[in-house]
């Protein structure tokens, strides 16, 4: 509020004064609904696909070429097929309703749900809050991320730390995939797909806004922290492409998983380049 | 005028269809106009032509016509834009162009809205706090330390971001608790400022500015005519800074073990719970450091730590009449215009000894 002596129109009596009486929800003439529709279709497809795959509990490992799908890594149950448990089986048996990817999936799902890019994508396309800029949202009230459950979005950094660990596991899996059936060095199409997936995941994780903040964004004096300033500058450059990495890595995860599933189920054979 | 006008080089003028919202707080509607458009014109040119021809009483706010004053914000075909920077060549010749006032703010008339919501929020945002013990003139900063803040200084205060933000655009009731993107980047600018002495800006942004209302849908960045990366470089870093203080497990653990990074409660955040706090009318005054709060304590607080090298007169408010208003009617006022914000007894240029700046090396007092 202004001081009592100010003579701006603010001091006019009365509460909220009327806005321009325009009935239309939006006067935009472009196809503003197209982008959220496409994003919603992609996100829903991924949610359905990954849910089915998580509970499928088969066709996640190709023993000959040591391909493990990222959705089941790390596999740490005694039920994991031989060779797929790269980190042993410390947790023993899982009851039937707990999926084998129980360690990684909540982390990477949480990382993506709380991600600043996916928040934009999800709020716009799945929750229509707002569906597009300057288009009225259908909700009667709005409290944003100020209260439960949505203030949980602020925990993005927890998920970032954990997702960085999962990324290391995925890199380890990718290194193991450079082997042929005889255990010696080997490269196939699957190895390359897994490698591309790792690059996309690493780009997505490293370009994250929480990563940018942790690297140096929280500093007040860059000049006193030259190394962190350089790290921040590097992550800032990646960060501009965060949305691209987010969507690319979504597709590479699906592609990798589908390829491993197809090989494991015997739908087609891996194209081997070396061994 | 028209196709035979010798000054109209290039393409001949065309007739275009416009729909412009006309009305005031009692209501209004979209009215149709057919108007001539010449090559190279912008929407504001067309509005001026309408004022000169069909609609002499059409109200419109404008000033620089160069995209730098931020006055001519309006909604063109539903999109918040500066009308002086919206070229007519971006529309097809048969397209009807709809022009409406900003939807988020109270209407005054036609295309003019009352944007004082933004000035209230600006006044509530704590100003730069000078570092204690460093005299003005002794401030030294490195470019890499200030460049993040400098991006936000490009803001021309057109309030397109404030207008497009669905938090207040679609929910009038959030206006008390939510300051809007323009003031989040102000908070970020000062929190990233290497010499700003306040250490409670994160808490302030969360508790008083309503940073938690923002859900990162990035419309503010989309409409910014200065292309400031409001969300990526301002709001998200500010949210992450709030997370530092409120949600980060490692920072929390570190502060428990090493007992550092703990912020004492200040007048800004004390007495409020976390989350959105509705700032009441009375509470707004205590945040104002801009000289308009009429609160001697706040003014003294703002001056604290500043070494001006001399005794600085305390800022005083101009005299008001018995209704508490400035005497601003033409008939009764003793001057030709509004009182000077510097004081009516001040003439420019000021004598050097009245300047608040003193060079530390050259002016030894």
XYZ file of C-alpha atoms in Angstrom:
640
model
C 0.000 0.000 0.000
C 1.068 3.495 -0.551
C 1.491 6.186 1.988
C -1.648 8.173 2.693
C -0.361 11.293 0.994
C 0.428 9.717 -2.366
C -1.808 10.927 -5.152
C -1.643 7.952 -7.472
C -4.874 6.277 -8.502
C -3.905 3.578 -5.992
C -5.433 5.545 -3.200
C -8.826 5.543 -4.771
C -11.321 4.026 -2.379
C -12.810 0.626 -2.925
C -11.281 -2.812 -3.240
C -10.476 -4.555 -6.504
C -11.539 -2.308 -9.326
C -12.925 -3.880 -12.486
C -10.738 -5.013 -15.307
C -11.618 -4.543 -18.946
C -14.811 -6.502 -19.603
C -13.618 -9.062 -22.138
C -15.558 -12.299 -22.130
C -13.369 -14.378 -24.428
C -11.111 -16.869 -22.678
C -8.365 -15.827 -25.020
C -8.141 -13.715 -28.143
C -5.124 -15.555 -29.447
C -5.534 -16.490 -33.094
C -2.601 -18.876 -33.414
C -2.803 -22.596 -32.661
C -1.829 -22.198 -29.017
C -3.372 -25.572 -28.115
C -1.106 -27.572 -30.420
C 2.105 -27.451 -28.378
C 0.541 -28.507 -25.039
C -1.378 -31.237 -26.877
C 1.787 -32.723 -28.380
C 3.672 -32.505 -25.075
C 0.740 -34.101 -23.232
C 0.660 -36.974 -25.743
C 4.407 -37.574 -25.312
C 4.282 -37.435 -21.517
C 1.237 -39.719 -21.286
C 2.820 -42.186 -23.699
C 5.959 -42.301 -21.555
C 3.981 -42.717 -18.341
C 1.927 -45.593 -19.753
C 4.907 -47.260 -21.466
C 7.176 -47.093 -18.438
C 4.469 -48.270 -16.045
C 3.796 -51.333 -18.206
C 7.493 -52.066 -18.548
C 8.227 -51.609 -14.853
C 5.670 -54.216 -13.873
C 6.457 -56.577 -16.754
C 9.437 -58.093 -14.873
C 10.850 -59.806 -17.969
C 12.810 -59.026 -21.150
C 15.050 -56.510 -19.438
C 18.435 -58.156 -19.881
C 20.275 -59.566 -22.913
C 22.721 -62.066 -21.477
C 24.806 -62.556 -24.631
C 25.719 -58.915 -25.012
C 25.277 -57.757 -21.390
C 22.623 -55.192 -22.265
C 20.568 -54.069 -19.275
C 17.676 -51.662 -19.748
C 17.969 -48.424 -17.738
C 14.490 -49.028 -16.301
C 15.772 -52.058 -14.367
C 19.185 -50.794 -13.362
C 20.443 -51.459 -10.737
C 18.737 -54.840 -10.441
C 19.381 -55.986 -6.890
C 16.786 -58.661 -6.219
C 17.510 -62.382 -6.247
C 14.776 -62.629 -8.845
C 16.885 -60.705 -11.369
C 17.925 -62.933 -14.260
C 21.517 -64.237 -14.020
C 24.087 -61.613 -14.951
C 21.781 -58.633 -14.671
C 22.511 -57.969 -11.009
C 25.702 -55.976 -11.474
C 25.733 -54.899 -7.861
C 24.808 -58.185 -6.213
C 21.481 -58.964 -4.595
C 21.647 -57.342 -1.152
C 17.885 -57.038 -0.805
C 17.031 -60.669 -1.511
C 13.544 -61.533 -2.700
C 10.945 -58.928 -3.585
C 7.241 -59.632 -3.157
C 5.429 -59.758 -6.501
C 4.026 -56.216 -6.267
C 7.405 -54.528 -5.898
C 8.985 -53.976 -9.311
C 12.619 -54.947 -9.847
C 13.576 -51.409 -10.726
C 12.370 -50.135 -7.361
C 15.670 -48.429 -6.528
C 16.182 -46.349 -9.637
C 12.704 -45.695 -10.908
C 11.358 -43.556 -8.033
C 14.536 -41.504 -8.172
C 14.561 -40.816 -11.894
C 10.783 -40.345 -11.940
C 11.036 -37.894 -9.045
C 13.940 -36.160 -10.762
C 11.859 -35.658 -13.886
C 8.616 -34.721 -12.154
C 10.308 -32.027 -10.067
C 12.519 -30.857 -12.951
C 12.026 -27.204 -13.844
C 11.509 -28.080 -17.496
C 8.980 -30.837 -16.853
C 7.176 -28.609 -14.377
C 6.560 -26.163 -17.187
C 5.603 -28.981 -19.568
C 3.382 -30.760 -17.057
C 1.640 -27.733 -15.593
C 0.885 -26.453 -19.052
C -0.122 -29.602 -20.881
C -1.416 -31.971 -18.194
C -2.841 -29.553 -15.661
C -3.689 -26.579 -17.915
C -2.363 -24.132 -15.382
C -2.196 -22.270 -17.737
C -2.570 -24.246 -20.999
C -0.709 -21.504 -22.872
C 0.354 -17.936 -22.242
C -2.531 -15.458 -22.034
C -5.091 -18.274 -22.088
C -7.282 -18.460 -19.015
C -6.854 -21.541 -16.891
C -9.966 -23.512 -15.942
C -9.156 -23.754 -12.222
C -11.136 -21.704 -9.732
C -8.351 -21.185 -7.226
C -4.598 -21.403 -7.350
C -1.963 -21.676 -4.655
C 0.970 -22.752 -6.805
C 3.787 -24.479 -5.022
C 3.175 -22.824 -1.686
C 1.566 -25.762 0.070
C 1.329 -29.548 0.134
C 1.540 -31.449 -2.158
C 3.130 -29.126 -4.682
C 5.761 -27.575 -2.426
C 7.412 -30.991 -2.767
C 8.600 -29.642 -6.136
C 11.224 -27.763 -4.132
C 12.924 -31.078 -3.383
C 14.327 -31.201 -6.888
C 17.817 -31.024 -5.459
C 17.410 -34.227 -3.407
C 16.472 -35.987 -6.617
C 19.346 -34.378 -8.484
C 21.920 -35.731 -6.038
C 20.377 -39.200 -6.209
C 19.889 -39.135 -9.985
C 23.566 -38.285 -10.378
C 24.350 -41.544 -8.528
C 21.947 -43.476 -10.762
C 23.709 -41.934 -13.763
C 26.982 -43.440 -12.495
C 25.256 -46.837 -12.299
C 24.018 -46.378 -15.866
C 27.524 -45.485 -17.037
C 28.830 -48.638 -15.372
C 26.135 -50.654 -17.183
C 27.158 -49.025 -20.455
C 30.802 -49.986 -19.923
C 29.726 -53.599 -19.294
C 27.800 -53.510 -22.582
C 31.080 -53.252 -24.498
C 31.471 -57.014 -24.412
C 30.703 -59.810 -26.802
C 29.182 -63.201 -26.043
C 32.634 -64.579 -25.194
C 33.270 -61.898 -22.609
C 35.869 -60.045 -24.708
C 35.525 -56.594 -26.203
C 32.558 -56.244 -28.511
C 30.334 -53.560 -29.984
C 26.868 -53.894 -31.418
C 24.028 -51.574 -32.352
C 22.680 -52.044 -28.834
C 25.979 -50.819 -27.365
C 25.728 -47.656 -29.426
C 22.095 -47.109 -28.455
C 23.021 -47.509 -24.795
C 25.912 -45.090 -25.303
C 23.686 -42.459 -26.935
C 21.252 -42.874 -24.058
C 24.056 -42.275 -21.555
C 25.099 -39.111 -23.378
C 21.511 -37.832 -23.372
C 21.027 -38.712 -19.694
C 24.334 -37.105 -18.745
C 23.392 -33.981 -20.686
C 20.005 -33.881 -19.007
C 21.453 -34.349 -15.514
C 24.351 -31.925 -15.959
C 22.209 -29.190 -17.506
C 19.736 -29.292 -14.611
C 18.956 -26.003 -12.874
C 19.759 -27.524 -9.482
C 23.158 -28.599 -10.846
C 23.748 -25.069 -12.122
C 22.943 -23.709 -8.693
C 25.107 -26.213 -6.854
C 28.069 -25.647 -9.190
C 28.184 -21.926 -8.586
C 24.800 -20.287 -8.929
C 24.504 -19.864 -5.190
C 27.670 -17.790 -4.951
C 27.570 -14.061 -4.469
C 31.167 -13.472 -5.546
C 32.230 -15.339 -8.653
C 35.572 -13.520 -8.556
C 36.503 -15.282 -5.323
C 35.667 -18.739 -6.741
C 37.181 -18.916 -10.240
C 36.864 -22.699 -10.570
C 33.226 -22.754 -9.559
C 32.601 -19.786 -11.839
C 33.939 -21.798 -14.775
C 31.821 -24.779 -13.782
C 28.774 -22.525 -13.504
C 29.518 -20.989 -16.903
C 29.768 -24.455 -18.454
C 26.544 -25.684 -16.858
C 24.834 -22.415 -17.827
C 25.628 -23.117 -21.475
C 24.181 -26.615 -21.164
C 21.245 -25.280 -19.161
C 19.970 -23.287 -22.142
C 19.341 -26.668 -23.816
C 17.822 -28.294 -20.727
C 14.414 -28.776 -22.329
C 15.991 -30.360 -25.408
C 18.018 -32.732 -23.244
C 14.914 -33.534 -21.203
C 12.862 -34.571 -24.214
C 15.762 -36.258 -26.057
C 16.649 -38.371 -23.051
C 13.004 -39.359 -22.633
C 13.039 -40.806 -26.139
C 16.477 -42.418 -25.821
C 15.369 -44.175 -22.613
C 12.280 -45.537 -24.388
C 14.358 -46.524 -27.424
C 17.004 -48.257 -25.303
C 14.407 -50.082 -23.275
C 12.475 -51.132 -26.359
C 15.631 -52.367 -28.106
C 16.690 -54.414 -25.081
C 13.155 -55.773 -24.744
C 13.057 -56.750 -28.419
C 16.440 -58.511 -28.264
C 15.591 -60.228 -25.023
C 12.246 -61.422 -26.351
C 13.921 -62.609 -29.550
C 11.917 -60.349 -31.888
C 15.109 -59.597 -33.828
C 18.855 -59.997 -33.458
C 21.423 -57.425 -32.443
C 23.459 -55.941 -35.285
C 27.055 -56.672 -34.233
C 29.958 -54.587 -35.489
C 32.789 -56.106 -33.444
C 32.532 -59.512 -31.800
C -2.485 9.803 -48.532
C -2.914 6.318 -49.865
C -1.565 4.733 -52.978
C -1.009 8.036 -54.719
C 0.908 9.595 -51.849
C 4.336 10.452 -53.255
C 5.864 9.853 -49.782
C 4.582 6.304 -49.574
C 7.533 4.521 -51.081
C 7.415 0.847 -51.890
C 4.145 -0.988 -51.479
C 0.921 0.987 -51.674
C -1.144 1.519 -48.550
C -3.749 -1.119 -47.757
C -6.965 -1.089 -45.795
C -6.877 -3.350 -42.734
C -9.515 -4.520 -40.302
C -9.023 -3.703 -36.627
C -11.095 -4.633 -33.575
C -10.266 -2.422 -30.627
C -11.664 -2.685 -27.120
C -13.427 0.563 -26.199
C -14.849 1.183 -22.789
C -14.107 1.894 -19.158
C -14.765 0.385 -15.750
C -18.491 0.347 -16.436
C -18.065 -1.976 -19.396
C -17.099 -1.931 -23.010
C -16.787 -4.002 -26.139
C -14.713 -4.639 -29.220
C -15.399 -2.122 -31.976
C -14.547 -2.572 -35.623
C -12.443 -0.114 -37.589
C -11.106 -0.107 -41.103
C -7.875 1.782 -41.275
C -5.126 2.512 -43.747
C -1.772 0.861 -43.187
C 1.457 1.830 -44.933
C 4.599 -0.180 -45.374
C 6.898 -0.258 -42.370
C 4.277 0.717 -39.820
C 3.725 -0.769 -36.390
C 0.454 -1.285 -34.502
C 0.971 1.928 -32.525
C 1.171 3.902 -35.788
C -2.207 2.512 -36.768
C -3.687 3.435 -33.402
C -2.378 6.957 -33.859
C -3.944 7.080 -37.325
C -7.247 5.984 -35.804
C -6.958 8.766 -33.240
C -6.398 11.186 -36.117
C -9.346 9.873 -38.129
C -12.166 7.638 -36.884
C -11.644 7.596 -33.134
C -10.283 10.881 -31.800
C -11.260 9.916 -28.246
C -9.434 6.567 -28.256
C -7.285 6.458 -25.105
C -3.839 4.917 -25.400
C -0.650 5.240 -23.380
C 2.603 5.640 -25.286
C 5.817 7.544 -25.159
C 9.071 6.617 -26.874
C 7.996 4.497 -29.861
C 11.330 2.708 -29.601
C 10.572 -0.180 -27.265
C 12.452 1.406 -24.395
C 9.897 3.226 -22.255
C 7.516 0.329 -21.652
C 4.388 2.476 -21.924
C 2.492 1.046 -24.887
C 1.900 -2.449 -23.505
C -1.344 -3.943 -24.824
C -2.665 -7.258 -26.055
C -2.544 -7.723 -29.800
C -4.415 -10.746 -31.103
C -4.503 -11.960 -27.532
C -0.753 -11.767 -26.991
C 0.743 -9.241 -24.582
C 3.073 -7.039 -26.613
C 4.533 -3.575 -26.968
C 2.439 -2.025 -29.741
C 5.378 0.088 -30.914
C 7.414 -3.056 -31.529
C 4.703 -5.085 -33.266
C 5.173 -4.678 -36.996
C 2.144 -4.689 -39.248
C 4.141 -6.846 -41.660
C 3.766 -9.757 -39.221
C 0.054 -9.939 -40.062
C -1.535 -10.968 -43.321
C -3.480 -8.348 -45.258
C -6.853 -10.015 -44.737
C -6.298 -10.612 -41.012
C -8.455 -8.819 -38.459
C -6.225 -7.528 -35.703
C -7.711 -7.435 -32.227
C -6.262 -4.929 -29.777
C -7.271 -5.000 -26.113
C -5.915 -3.448 -22.937
C -3.840 -5.467 -20.469
C -6.248 -7.864 -18.818
C -4.652 -8.201 -15.394
C -4.929 -4.603 -14.251
C -7.965 -2.405 -13.591
C -9.200 -0.582 -16.654
C -9.100 3.198 -16.815
C -10.307 3.704 -20.365
C -9.948 2.004 -23.750
C -6.358 0.731 -23.954
C -5.178 2.370 -20.724
C -5.002 0.362 -17.518
C -4.047 1.278 -13.986
C -0.732 -0.479 -13.389
C -0.224 0.822 -9.854
C -0.281 -2.770 -8.533
C 3.268 -2.953 -9.845
C 4.383 0.246 -8.192
C 3.005 -0.925 -4.870
C 4.960 -4.146 -5.174
C 8.046 -2.164 -6.159
C 7.709 -0.003 -3.085
C 7.380 -3.063 -0.868
C 10.580 -4.630 -2.178
C 13.506 -3.688 0.074
C 15.953 -1.451 -1.735
C 19.689 -2.010 -2.101
C 21.258 -2.117 1.342
C 24.650 -0.397 1.291
C 27.520 -2.376 2.768
C 28.333 -1.044 6.230
C 31.531 0.911 6.505
C 32.031 1.409 2.772
C 31.470 4.946 1.609
C 29.649 5.679 -1.640
C 32.435 6.197 -4.131
C 34.428 3.417 -2.521
C 32.230 0.661 -3.959
C 34.385 -1.671 -6.019
C 32.917 -4.608 -7.894
C 34.288 -6.972 -10.493
C 32.430 -7.354 -13.734
C 31.908 -11.121 -13.340
C 30.273 -10.440 -9.978
C 27.727 -7.967 -11.305
C 26.972 -9.303 -14.772
C 24.149 -11.575 -13.613
C 22.445 -8.610 -11.954
C 23.012 -6.446 -15.010
C 20.787 -8.642 -17.159
C 17.855 -7.715 -14.927
C 18.680 -4.013 -15.183
C 17.572 -4.186 -18.810
C 13.976 -4.295 -17.558
C 11.939 -1.408 -18.999
C 8.989 -2.039 -16.660
C 6.438 -2.565 -19.415
C 4.736 -5.025 -17.012
C 3.955 -7.493 -19.797
C 5.346 -10.238 -17.551
C 3.172 -9.096 -14.680
C 0.197 -9.048 -17.022
C 0.700 -12.484 -18.555
C 1.433 -14.296 -15.297
C -1.551 -16.557 -14.679
C -1.088 -16.352 -10.900
C -2.631 -12.873 -10.884
C -4.126 -12.782 -14.379
C -6.535 -15.605 -13.600
C -6.765 -15.137 -9.828
C -7.303 -11.588 -8.630
C -7.213 -12.787 -5.028
C -3.509 -13.648 -5.312
C -2.535 -10.031 -5.899
C -1.927 -9.324 -2.218
C 0.385 -12.293 -1.710
C 2.167 -12.339 -5.058
C 4.617 -9.737 -6.324
C 5.123 -11.108 -9.833
C 8.067 -11.899 -12.110
C 9.309 -8.328 -12.382
C 9.920 -8.195 -8.624
C 11.347 -11.693 -8.462
C 14.116 -10.580 -10.800
C 14.516 -7.471 -8.661
C 14.960 -9.732 -5.632
C 17.366 -11.931 -7.580
C 19.282 -8.900 -8.801
C 19.846 -7.685 -5.257
C 20.486 -11.130 -3.798
C 23.193 -11.676 -6.429
C 24.596 -8.173 -5.933
C 28.135 -8.442 -4.560
C 27.780 -5.464 -2.232
C 24.195 -5.772 -1.025
C 24.257 -6.111 2.744
C 20.875 -7.739 3.348
C 21.004 -11.447 3.961
C 17.285 -12.100 4.259
C 16.251 -11.599 0.632
C 15.643 -15.312 0.113
C 13.325 -15.489 3.084
C 11.676 -12.278 1.975
C 11.093 -13.558 -1.554
C 9.453 -16.668 -0.209
C 7.452 -15.244 2.673
C 6.451 -11.809 1.400
C 6.746 -11.859 -2.383
C 5.037 -15.206 -2.856
C 7.797 -16.887 -4.849
C 6.143 -20.238 -4.154
C 3.140 -19.267 -6.259
C 5.261 -19.360 -9.407
C 4.989 -22.702 -11.201
C 7.682 -22.057 -13.801
C 5.378 -21.976 -16.826
C 7.695 -19.385 -18.372
C 5.150 -17.053 -19.932
C 6.977 -14.081 -18.402
C 10.095 -15.047 -20.345
C 8.056 -15.550 -23.512
C 6.606 -12.037 -23.495
C 9.640 -10.069 -22.284
C 10.473 -7.497 -24.995
C 13.976 -7.118 -23.567
C 14.510 -10.888 -23.820
C 15.494 -11.163 -20.188
C 15.638 -14.827 -19.197
C 13.326 -14.105 -16.295
C 12.618 -17.718 -15.392
C 15.954 -19.416 -16.030
C 18.233 -16.672 -14.743
C 16.027 -14.970 -12.165
C 13.165 -16.967 -10.716
C 14.704 -20.452 -10.753
C 18.025 -19.315 -9.207
C 15.965 -17.464 -6.596
C 13.893 -20.590 -5.939
C 17.106 -22.592 -5.612
C 18.439 -20.023 -3.155
C 15.289 -20.426 -1.097
C 15.816 -24.192 -1.244
C 19.310 -23.593 0.190
C 17.761 -22.068 3.259
C 14.650 -24.163 3.581
C 14.798 -27.532 1.864
C 18.334 -28.721 1.036
C 19.268 -31.720 3.230
C 23.036 -31.305 2.818
C 23.007 -27.597 3.554
C 20.786 -28.256 6.535
C 23.180 -30.909 7.816
C 26.174 -28.667 7.146
C 24.617 -25.778 9.010
C 23.892 -28.086 11.958
C 27.436 -29.428 12.067
C 29.444 -26.317 11.231
C 26.962 -23.791 12.591
C 27.221 -21.554 9.603
C 24.823 -20.110 7.091
C 22.287 -19.495 9.822
C 20.328 -16.349 9.380
C 18.997 -14.455 12.333
C 15.336 -13.587 12.150
C 14.801 -10.095 10.886
C 11.936 -7.704 10.785
C 11.169 -8.903 7.283
C 10.433 -12.484 8.129
C 9.797 -12.503 11.846
C 6.249 -12.913 12.924
C 5.325 -14.748 9.744
C 5.021 -18.412 9.135
C 6.513 -19.873 6.001
C 4.527 -19.932 2.811
C 2.473 -17.188 1.349
C 1.752 -14.398 3.712
C -0.760 -11.778 2.838
C 0.888 -8.477 3.407
C -1.643 -6.222 4.936
C -1.989 -2.619 4.003
C -0.248 -1.379 7.101
C 2.675 -3.758 6.858
C 3.630 -2.521 3.414
C 5.052 0.683 4.767
C 7.779 -0.898 6.772
C 9.410 -2.431 3.695
C 9.619 0.817 1.828
C 13.085 2.281 1.713
C 12.259 4.534 -1.174
C 11.560 7.578 0.889
C 7.828 7.381 0.594
C 6.974 5.406 3.671
C 6.712 8.309 6.126
C 8.142 5.978 8.705
C 11.165 7.653 10.349
C 12.409 4.309 11.634
C 12.397 2.788 8.174
C 14.144 5.801 6.729
C 16.823 5.679 9.414
C 17.237 1.955 8.772
C 17.727 2.647 5.069
C 20.394 5.222 5.804
C 22.187 3.051 8.311
C 25.728 2.193 7.395
C 26.000 4.791 4.638
C 28.920 7.122 5.029
C 28.010 10.210 2.998
C 31.069 12.135 4.282
C 28.745 14.787 5.674
C 25.493 15.333 7.502
C 22.663 14.478 5.143
C 19.309 16.146 5.675
C 16.629 13.695 6.648
C 14.150 13.149 3.816
C 10.883 14.845 4.563
C 7.534 14.360 2.919
C 5.784 17.302 1.249
C 2.994 19.035 3.084
C -0.465 17.554 2.703
C -3.868 19.090 3.208
C -6.339 18.118 5.921
C -7.595 15.191 3.815
C -4.077 13.780 3.779
C -3.653 14.503 0.049
C -1.213 16.666 -1.823
C -2.847 19.970 -2.790
C -2.953 19.175 -6.454
C -5.897 21.019 -7.905
C -5.110 23.668 -10.433
C -7.332 26.255 -8.774
C -5.937 26.117 -5.249
C -2.345 25.107 -5.848
C 0.247 27.860 -5.655
C 2.490 26.374 -8.310
C 2.083 25.620 -11.972
C 2.573 21.871 -11.649
C 3.044 19.033 -9.204
C 5.624 19.587 -6.473
C 9.163 18.570 -7.337
C 10.200 15.239 -5.870
C 13.464 16.949 -4.929
C 11.703 19.712 -2.998
C 10.338 22.922 -4.467
C 13.156 24.971 -2.966
C 15.771 23.007 -4.895
C 17.057 24.392 -8.168
C 19.364 22.635 -10.556
C 22.274 22.335 -10.990
C 22.837 21.756 -7.298
C 25.792 23.497 -5.736
C 28.569 20.877 -5.413
C 28.618 21.068 -1.620
C 25.015 19.851 -1.557
C 25.771 16.689 -3.503
C 25.579 13.429 -1.620
C 28.520 12.065 -3.542
C 32.006 12.808 -2.372
C 35.046 11.334 -4.004
C 37.096 9.613 -1.294
C 40.453 10.775 -2.663
C 39.715 14.160 -4.154
C 37.239 15.574 -1.661
C 38.704 15.285 1.781
C 36.318 16.862 4.202
